[in-house]
Coordinates of C-alpha atoms and ligand atoms in Angstrom, one line a residue:
M1 CA 40.9 28.4 -9.9
A2 CA 38.8 25.8 -8.1
V3 CA 36.2 24.2 -10.3
K4 CA 32.7 24.1 -8.9
I5 CA 31.4 20.6 -8.5
P6 CA 27.9 20.2 -9.8
Q7 CA 25.3 19.4 -7.1
G8 CA 22.2 17.2 -7.4
V9 CA 18.8 18.8 -7.1
R10 CA 17.7 19.2 -3.5
G11 CA 15.3 16.5 -2.3
M12 CA 16.3 14.2 -5.1
N13 CA 18.5 11.2 -4.1
D14 CA 21.3 9.2 -5.7
T15 CA 21.3 5.5 -4.9
F16 CA 24.5 3.5 -5.0
P17 CA 24.8 -0.3 -5.3
E18 CA 24.9 -1.0 -1.5
E19 CA 21.5 0.6 -1.2
S20 CA 20.2 -0.5 -4.6
V21 CA 20.3 -4.1 -3.5
A22 CA 17.4 -3.5 -1.1
W23 CA 15.5 -1.6 -3.8
Q24 CA 16.0 -4.4 -6.3
A25 CA 15.0 -7.1 -3.8
L26 CA 11.9 -5.3 -2.8
E27 CA 10.9 -4.4 -6.3
G28 CA 11.4 -8.0 -7.4
D29 CA 9.4 -9.4 -4.5
L30 CA 6.6 -6.9 -5.1
R31 CA 6.4 -7.7 -8.9
A32 CA 6.1 -11.4 -8.0
L33 CA 3.4 -10.6 -5.4
L34 CA 1.4 -8.5 -7.9
A35 CA 1.4 -11.4 -10.4
L36 CA -0.2 -13.6 -7.7
Y37 CA -3.2 -11.2 -7.7
G38 CA -3.3 -10.9 -11.5
Y39 CA -2.0 -7.4 -11.8
G40 CA 0.0 -6.4 -14.9
E41 CA 2.5 -3.5 -15.2
V42 CA 1.7 -0.3 -17.1
R43 CA 4.7 1.8 -18.0
L44 CA 3.5 5.4 -18.2
P45 CA 5.3 8.7 -19.1
L46 CA 6.7 10.8 -16.3
L47 CA 5.3 13.9 -18.0
E48 CA 1.6 14.7 -18.6
S49 CA -0.4 17.7 -19.5
T50 CA -0.7 20.0 -16.5
D51 CA -4.4 20.1 -17.1
L52 CA -4.7 16.4 -16.4
F53 CA -3.6 16.8 -12.8
A54 CA -5.6 20.0 -12.2
R55 CA -8.7 18.1 -13.4
A56 CA -8.1 14.8 -11.7
I57 CA -6.5 15.7 -8.4
G58 CA -8.4 18.9 -7.8
D59 CA -7.5 22.6 -8.2
V60 CA -7.5 23.3 -4.5
T61 CA -5.4 20.4 -3.2
D62 CA -1.9 20.9 -1.8
I63 CA -0.4 18.9 -4.7
V64 CA -1.9 21.1 -7.4
Q65 CA -1.6 24.4 -5.6
K66 CA 1.9 24.1 -4.2
E67 CA 3.8 20.9 -5.1
M68 CA 3.9 20.4 -8.9
Y69 CA 6.9 20.7 -11.1
T70 CA 5.3 22.5 -14.0
F71 CA 7.0 24.0 -17.0
V72 CA 6.2 25.2 -20.5
D73 CA 7.9 23.2 -23.2
R74 CA 9.2 24.4 -26.6
N75 CA 5.8 24.2 -28.2
G76 CA 4.3 26.4 -25.5
D77 CA 2.5 23.4 -23.9
S78 CA 2.2 23.3 -20.1
L79 CA 3.6 20.0 -18.8
T80 CA 4.0 18.6 -15.3
L81 CA 6.2 15.9 -13.9
R82 CA 3.8 13.4 -12.4
P83 CA 3.1 14.0 -8.7
E84 CA 1.2 10.7 -8.5
G85 CA 0.2 7.9 -10.8
T86 CA -3.6 7.5 -10.6
A87 CA -4.4 10.4 -13.0
G88 CA -1.9 9.2 -15.7
C89 CA -3.1 5.6 -15.3
A90 CA -6.7 6.6 -15.7
R91 CA -5.8 8.8 -18.7
A92 CA -3.9 6.0 -20.4
A93 CA -6.7 3.4 -19.8
I94 CA -9.3 5.8 -21.2
Q95 CA -7.2 6.7 -24.2
A96 CA -6.4 3.1 -25.1
R97 CA -10.0 2.0 -24.5
R98 CA -8.8 -0.5 -21.9
L99 CA -11.6 -0.1 -19.4
R100 CA -14.0 -2.7 -20.9
G101 CA -13.9 -6.5 -21.1
Q102 CA -11.6 -8.2 -18.7
T103 CA -11.2 -6.3 -15.5
P104 CA -8.1 -4.2 -15.9
R105 CA -5.8 -4.7 -12.9
F106 CA -2.8 -2.4 -13.4
Y107 CA 0.3 -1.5 -11.4
Y108 CA 3.2 0.9 -11.9
L109 CA 6.4 1.4 -10.1
G110 CA 8.6 4.5 -10.5
P111 CA 9.4 8.1 -9.6
M112 CA 7.0 10.8 -8.6
F113 CA 7.8 14.5 -8.2
R114 CA 6.5 17.0 -5.6
H115 CA 8.1 20.3 -4.7
E116 CA 7.7 19.8 -0.9
R117 CA 10.1 20.8 1.9
P118 CA 12.7 18.0 1.9
Q119 CA 13.1 16.1 5.2
K120 CA 13.4 12.6 6.4
G121 CA 10.8 10.5 4.5
R122 CA 9.8 13.4 2.3
Y123 CA 11.6 14.0 -0.9
R124 CA 11.0 15.9 -4.2
Q125 CA 11.7 12.8 -6.3
F126 CA 10.3 9.7 -4.5
H127 CA 9.1 6.4 -5.7
Q128 CA 5.8 4.7 -5.5
L129 CA 4.3 1.4 -6.3
G130 CA 0.7 2.1 -7.4
V131 CA -2.1 -0.3 -8.0
E132 CA -5.4 0.5 -9.8
V133 CA -8.4 -1.7 -10.6
F134 CA -11.1 -0.5 -13.0
G135 CA -14.7 -1.5 -13.5
L136 CA -15.7 -3.1 -10.1
S137 CA -17.9 -1.3 -7.7
A138 CA -18.6 -3.9 -5.0
A139 CA -16.9 -3.8 -1.6
S140 CA -15.4 -7.2 -2.4
I141 CA -12.8 -5.5 -4.6
D142 CA -12.0 -3.0 -1.9
A143 CA -11.3 -5.9 0.4
E144 CA -9.1 -7.6 -2.2
V145 CA -7.1 -4.4 -2.8
I146 CA -6.7 -3.9 0.9
A147 CA -5.6 -7.6 1.3
L148 CA -3.1 -7.0 -1.4
S149 CA -1.8 -3.9 0.4
A150 CA -1.5 -5.9 3.6
R151 CA 0.6 -8.4 1.7
V152 CA 2.8 -5.7 0.2
L153 CA 3.8 -4.7 3.8
R154 CA 4.3 -8.4 4.8
T155 CA 6.4 -9.0 1.7
A156 CA 8.6 -6.1 2.7
G157 CA 8.9 -7.5 6.2
V158 CA 7.2 -4.5 7.9
T159 CA 4.3 -4.0 10.2
A160 CA 1.9 -1.0 10.3
S161 CA -1.7 -0.4 11.3
L162 CA -4.6 -0.2 8.9
Q163 CA -7.0 2.7 9.2
I164 CA -10.1 2.9 7.1
N165 CA -12.9 5.4 6.6
S166 CA -15.7 6.1 4.2
L167 CA -16.2 9.4 2.4
G168 CA -19.6 8.4 1.1
S169 CA -21.2 9.5 -2.2
P170 CA -20.3 13.0 -3.6
A171 CA -23.8 14.1 -2.6
A172 CA -23.6 12.9 1.0
R173 CA -20.2 14.5 1.2
L174 CA -21.6 17.8 0.1
R175 CA -24.2 17.6 2.8
Y176 CA -21.6 16.7 5.4
R177 CA -19.4 19.5 4.1
A178 CA -22.1 22.0 5.0
L179 CA -22.5 20.5 8.5
L180 CA -18.8 20.6 9.0
L181 CA -18.6 24.2 8.0
D182 CA -21.3 25.1 10.4
Y183 CA -19.2 23.4 13.1
L184 CA -15.9 25.0 12.0
R185 CA -17.0 28.6 11.4
P186 CA -17.4 29.6 15.0
R187 CA -14.0 28.1 15.7
R188 CA -12.2 29.6 12.7
A189 CA -10.0 31.9 14.8
E190 CA -8.5 28.9 16.7
L191 CA -7.5 27.0 13.6
C192 CA -4.0 27.2 12.1
V193 CA -3.4 29.6 9.2
D194 CA -3.5 26.8 6.6
C195 CA -6.8 25.5 7.9
R196 CA -8.4 28.9 7.9
E197 CA -7.6 28.9 4.2
R198 CA -8.5 25.3 3.6
M199 CA -11.8 25.8 5.3
E200 CA -13.1 27.9 2.5
H201 CA -12.2 25.5 -0.4
N202 CA -11.8 22.1 1.1
P203 CA -13.1 22.0 4.8
L204 CA -12.6 18.2 5.0
R205 CA -8.9 18.7 4.9
V206 CA -9.1 20.4 8.3
L207 CA -9.9 17.0 9.7
D208 CA -6.5 15.6 8.8
C209 CA -4.4 18.7 9.7
K210 CA -1.3 17.7 11.8
V211 CA -1.4 20.8 14.0
A212 CA -2.5 20.0 17.6
V213 CA -5.3 22.6 18.0
C214 CA -6.8 21.6 14.7
Q215 CA -6.7 18.0 15.7
D216 CA -8.6 18.8 18.9
I217 CA -11.2 20.7 17.0
A218 CA -11.4 17.9 14.4
H219 CA -11.8 15.3 17.1
A220 CA -15.1 16.8 18.3
A221 CA -16.4 17.5 14.8
P222 CA -19.4 15.8 13.4
R223 CA -18.4 12.4 12.0
L224 CA -18.6 11.5 8.3
V225 CA -19.7 8.0 9.0
D226 CA -22.8 9.3 10.8
H227 CA -23.9 11.1 7.6
L228 CA -23.2 8.6 4.9
D229 CA -25.8 7.8 2.2
E230 CA -27.5 4.5 2.6
D231 CA -25.5 2.7 -0.2
S232 CA -22.2 3.9 1.1
F233 CA -23.1 2.9 4.6
L234 CA -23.9 -0.7 3.4
H235 CA -20.7 -0.7 1.3
F236 CA -18.7 0.3 4.3
N237 CA -20.3 -2.4 6.5
S238 CA -19.8 -5.0 3.9
L239 CA -16.1 -4.1 3.6
Q240 CA -15.6 -4.4 7.3
G241 CA -17.2 -7.8 7.3
L242 CA -14.8 -9.0 4.6
L243 CA -11.8 -7.6 6.4
T244 CA -12.8 -9.4 9.5
A245 CA -13.3 -12.6 7.4
L246 CA -9.8 -12.2 5.9
E247 CA -8.4 -11.6 9.4
I248 CA -7.1 -8.1 8.6
P249 CA -7.3 -6.0 11.7
Y250 CA -8.3 -2.4 11.1
Q251 CA -9.4 0.8 12.9
I252 CA -11.9 3.3 11.7
N253 CA -10.3 6.7 11.6
H254 CA -13.1 9.3 11.4
R255 CA -10.6 11.9 10.4
L256 CA -9.1 10.1 7.5
V257 CA -10.1 12.0 4.4
R258 CA -7.1 11.9 2.0
G259 CA -5.7 14.9 0.3
L260 CA -6.9 14.3 -3.2
D261 CA -10.4 15.2 -4.5
Y262 CA -11.1 12.1 -6.5
Y263 CA -11.8 9.7 -3.7
N264 CA -15.3 8.5 -2.6
R265 CA -16.5 5.8 -0.3
T266 CA -13.6 3.7 1.0
V267 CA -10.3 5.4 1.9
F268 CA -7.5 3.7 3.8
E269 CA -4.0 4.2 5.0
W270 CA -1.3 2.0 6.6
V271 CA 0.4 4.1 9.3
T272 CA 3.3 3.7 11.7
D273 CA 4.8 5.6 14.6
A274 CA 8.3 4.3 13.7
L275 CA 9.0 6.9 11.0
G276 CA 8.4 10.1 13.0
A277 CA 6.2 12.7 11.3
Q278 CA 6.1 10.9 8.0
G279 CA 3.9 8.1 9.3
T280 CA 1.8 7.1 6.3
V281 CA 3.5 4.3 4.3
L282 CA 0.6 3.3 2.0
A283 CA -2.6 5.1 1.1
G284 CA -5.5 4.5 -1.2
G285 CA -9.2 4.4 -1.8
R286 CA -12.0 4.3 -4.2
Y287 CA -12.4 6.9 -6.9
D288 CA -15.6 6.0 -8.8
G289 CA -16.0 9.4 -10.4
L290 CA -12.6 10.0 -11.9
V291 CA -12.9 8.2 -15.2
A292 CA -16.1 9.9 -16.1
Q293 CA -14.7 13.3 -14.9
L294 CA -11.9 12.8 -17.4
G295 CA -14.3 12.1 -20.2
G296 CA -14.3 8.3 -20.1
A297 CA -17.4 6.1 -19.7
D298 CA -18.7 5.9 -16.1
T299 CA -16.2 3.4 -14.5
P300 CA -15.7 2.7 -10.8
A301 CA -12.2 2.3 -9.7
M302 CA -10.1 1.5 -6.7
G303 CA -6.3 1.7 -5.9
F304 CA -3.5 2.6 -3.6
A305 CA 0.1 3.8 -3.7
V306 CA 2.9 2.9 -1.4
G307 CA 6.0 5.1 -0.9
L308 CA 9.0 2.9 -1.5
E309 CA 11.4 5.2 0.5
R310 CA 9.2 5.0 3.5
L311 CA 8.6 1.2 3.0
L312 CA 12.4 0.7 2.8
A313 CA 13.1 2.9 5.8
L314 CA 10.6 0.8 7.8
Q315 CA 12.2 -2.4 6.5
R316 CA 15.6 -1.2 7.7
L317 CA 14.2 -0.5 11.2
Q318 CA 12.1 -3.6 11.5
S319 CA 13.9 -6.4 9.7
G320 CA 17.1 -5.2 8.2
V321 CA 17.9 -5.0 4.5
A322 CA 19.5 -7.2 1.9
D323 CA 23.3 -6.9 1.5
V324 CA 25.2 -6.8 -1.7
V325 CA 26.0 -10.3 -3.1
P326 CA 29.7 -10.3 -3.6
P327 CA 31.1 -11.8 -6.8
L328 CA 32.2 -15.4 -6.9
L329 CA 35.7 -14.9 -8.1
F330 CA 38.3 -12.3 -8.3
L331 CA 40.7 -13.1 -11.1
G332 CA 43.8 -10.9 -11.4
A333 CA 46.4 -10.5 -14.1
L334 CA 50.0 -10.1 -12.8
E335 CA 51.4 -8.7 -16.0
D336 CA 50.4 -7.3 -19.5
A337 CA 51.1 -10.7 -21.1
A338 CA 48.5 -12.4 -18.9
V339 CA 45.6 -10.0 -19.6
A340 CA 44.3 -11.6 -22.7
R341 CA 44.1 -15.1 -21.3
T342 CA 42.7 -13.9 -17.9
W343 CA 40.0 -11.9 -19.6
Q344 CA 39.2 -14.9 -21.9
I345 CA 38.8 -17.2 -18.9
A346 CA 36.7 -14.6 -17.1
E347 CA 34.4 -14.4 -20.1
R348 CA 34.0 -18.2 -20.3
L349 CA 33.1 -18.4 -16.6
R350 CA 30.5 -15.6 -17.1
D351 CA 29.2 -17.6 -20.1
A352 CA 28.5 -20.3 -17.5
G353 CA 26.7 -17.8 -15.3
L354 CA 29.4 -17.3 -12.7
S355 CA 30.3 -13.7 -11.5
V356 CA 33.9 -12.7 -12.0
V357 CA 35.6 -9.4 -11.2
T358 CA 38.9 -8.9 -12.9
G359 CA 41.9 -6.9 -11.7
G360 CA 45.3 -5.8 -13.1
P361 CA 47.5 -5.9 -14.8
T362 CA 49.5 -4.9 -11.7
H363 CA 51.8 -6.4 -9.1
F364 CA 50.8 -9.1 -6.5
K365 CA 50.4 -6.8 -3.5
Q366 CA 48.1 -4.5 -5.4
L367 CA 46.0 -7.4 -6.7
M368 CA 45.7 -8.8 -3.2
K369 CA 44.3 -5.5 -2.0
Q370 CA 41.8 -5.3 -4.9
A371 CA 40.8 -9.0 -4.3
E372 CA 40.0 -8.3 -0.7
R373 CA 38.0 -5.1 -1.5
S374 CA 36.0 -7.0 -4.1
R375 CA 34.7 -9.3 -1.3
A376 CA 34.8 -12.2 -3.9
R377 CA 34.4 -15.6 -2.4
F378 CA 37.6 -16.9 -4.2
Q379 CA 40.6 -15.3 -5.7
G380 CA 43.2 -16.4 -8.2
M381 CA 46.2 -14.6 -9.8
V382 CA 47.5 -15.3 -13.3
G383 CA 51.0 -14.5 -14.4
G384 CA 53.5 -15.7 -17.0
E385 CA 54.2 -18.8 -15.0
Q386 CA 50.5 -19.9 -15.1
L387 CA 50.5 -19.2 -18.8
A388 CA 53.5 -21.5 -19.2
G389 CA 51.8 -24.3 -17.3
A390 CA 52.6 -23.6 -13.6
A391 CA 49.7 -24.3 -11.2
L392 CA 47.0 -21.7 -10.6
R393 CA 46.0 -21.3 -7.0
L394 CA 42.4 -20.6 -6.2
K395 CA 41.9 -19.5 -2.6
E396 CA 38.8 -18.9 -0.6
Q397 CA 39.1 -15.4 0.8
A398 CA 37.2 -15.8 4.0
G399 CA 37.9 -19.5 4.6
N400 CA 40.5 -22.2 4.1
G401 CA 39.3 -23.6 0.8
Q402 CA 42.2 -24.1 -1.7
W403 CA 42.7 -25.7 -5.1
Q404 CA 45.8 -25.9 -7.3
G405 CA 45.7 -26.9 -10.9
S406 CA 46.0 -26.0 -14.5
L407 CA 44.6 -22.6 -15.6
N408 CA 42.6 -24.4 -18.2
A409 CA 40.9 -26.5 -15.6
I410 CA 39.7 -23.5 -13.5
H411 CA 36.1 -24.6 -13.8
E412 CA 37.0 -28.0 -12.3
G413 CA 38.8 -26.2 -9.5
L414 CA 35.7 -24.1 -8.7
H415 CA 33.5 -27.2 -8.9
S416 CA 35.7 -29.0 -6.4
L417 CA 35.5 -26.0 -4.1
G418 CA 31.8 -26.5 -4.0
V419 CA 30.6 -24.0 -6.6
D420 CA 27.3 -24.9 -8.3
F421 CA 27.2 -24.0 -11.9
P422 CA 23.7 -22.6 -12.8
E423 CA 21.5 -25.0 -14.9
R424 CA 20.9 -22.2 -17.3
A425 CA 23.3 -19.4 -17.3
P426 CA 21.7 -15.9 -17.5
H427 CA 22.4 -13.4 -20.2
T428 CA 23.9 -16.0 -22.5
V429 CA 23.0 -18.8 -24.9
R430 CA 26.0 -20.9 -23.8
N431 CA 25.8 -23.2 -20.9
F432 CA 28.4 -25.0 -18.7
A433 CA 29.0 -27.7 -21.3
T434 CA 30.2 -25.3 -24.0
A435 CA 32.1 -23.3 -21.4
R436 CA 33.9 -26.4 -20.3
T437 CA 34.9 -27.4 -23.9
S438 CA 35.9 -23.9 -24.9
L439 CA 38.3 -23.5 -22.0
Ligands
LIG501 P1 1.7 12.9 3.2 O1 0.5 13.1 4.1 O2 2.8 12.2 3.9 O3 2.1 14.1 2.5 P2 0.2 12.1 0.9 O4 -1.1 12.0 1.4 O5 0.6 13.4 0.2 O6 1.3 11.8 2.1 P3 -0.1 10.2 -1.2 O7 -0.3 11.2 -2.3 O8 -1.3 9.5 -0.8 O9 0.6 10.9 0.0 O10 1.0 9.2 -1.7 C1 1.0 7.8 -1.2 C2 2.3 7.5 -0.5 O11 3.5 8.1 -1.2 C3 2.5 8.1 0.9 O12 1.8 7.4 1.8 C4 3.9 8.1 1.1 O13 4.4 6.8 1.5 C5 4.5 8.4 -0.2 N1 4.8 9.8 -0.4 C6 4.0 10.9 -0.6 N2 4.7 12.0 -0.8 C7 6.0 11.7 -0.5 C8 7.3 12.4 -0.5 N3 7.3 13.7 -0.8 N4 8.4 11.8 -0.3 C9 8.4 10.4 0.0 N5 7.3 9.7 -0.1 C10 6.1 10.3 -0.3
LIG502 MG1 1.6 15.1 0.7

């Protein structure tokens, strides 16, 4: 009877080494970049109380209504796999009383979960780098965060366009909401089914609907920016001045409202046409009310999240991705009796920080095949003859470099072939000097 092979969960990807290389390079570069701006990593749980997301993101958002992975655990508590990171980050900062004193600048990097229809650029487990700053309300921090977001894209080697908007204060937004409803009601029948529903709970979402008729209607709608409260208007102006001073080009998108309830004042997105329908790579904004809404002291906040799958997809299109770094040396054992010494030597070379892939014990032809597949820069085969003192041959696989000499002098052979031994070998307390003597 055929055994059924287990399948992964739809919309959740496996990533193998060839692809992980680009992930690791990007993640490493981003971590280094965040340090330049004084951000420190918070490592947060993937699970939170369902209640947190309902309260933070909003009951009538797509995420909370349709997209969350929610289950009841063995204690009967309702838990949810995090669909985004801001709510958990705010929760953690409030709980640990980290919102006072030195300005907290946090980032997190990891998987998020949303039960959406899987398609290119839209997955059920995807990854975000998220950035949050607490305690600063001036437009200057909005500008800093947006400058950081610009550099995130530059670091990844991608280009996209910056769109900004202001949602104003909650009170101004309520007044605008009423105006928008007055405009939408007579046009209700023309809207898509989703928007007819959205209109009742969250009419601003109609503005960013992707359906063509809704977009036409949204285009002619009253504009948020014309109905901002005085302070938000000044804040928005000040941000624009700073973006200009920092030479960050932007467009005002009057229909940019973001799908989460916690935003106020500045919202922004980096968008591209290069990824088809899934055009938003990075999105963020100000959420001054969230901390208080969750029971913390009134604390302004600002942040963004960038989807790493989309960032990498764009990188692949626009600047290519990093390739796997092949090992330095393939060292093969031609017979059982050669294994122990071959493995010892491989260990010593690794002590010195050199990457070695071993093969065998098996016959010459087989080892040659393995050596080629390993893509190692050099290869050498060890048999009884080499143990007895016959010369070991090191060969460059893709070039003409060659060395012959005693097995015990392999490090000298590598050195003469131009291999640099790292100053400080990683993952080890030994260095080249001890490796040399112990060979
Ligand atoms: P979209 O309009 O594409 O659904 P969103 O407004 O739901 O995006 P946010 O919650 O703001 O997205 O998340 C920030 C970023 O995370 C997005 O700009 C995108 O790059 C990425 N992202 C969001 N949902 C997914 C998903 N299901 N799969 C892959 N990446 C995603
Ligand atoms: Mg979404």
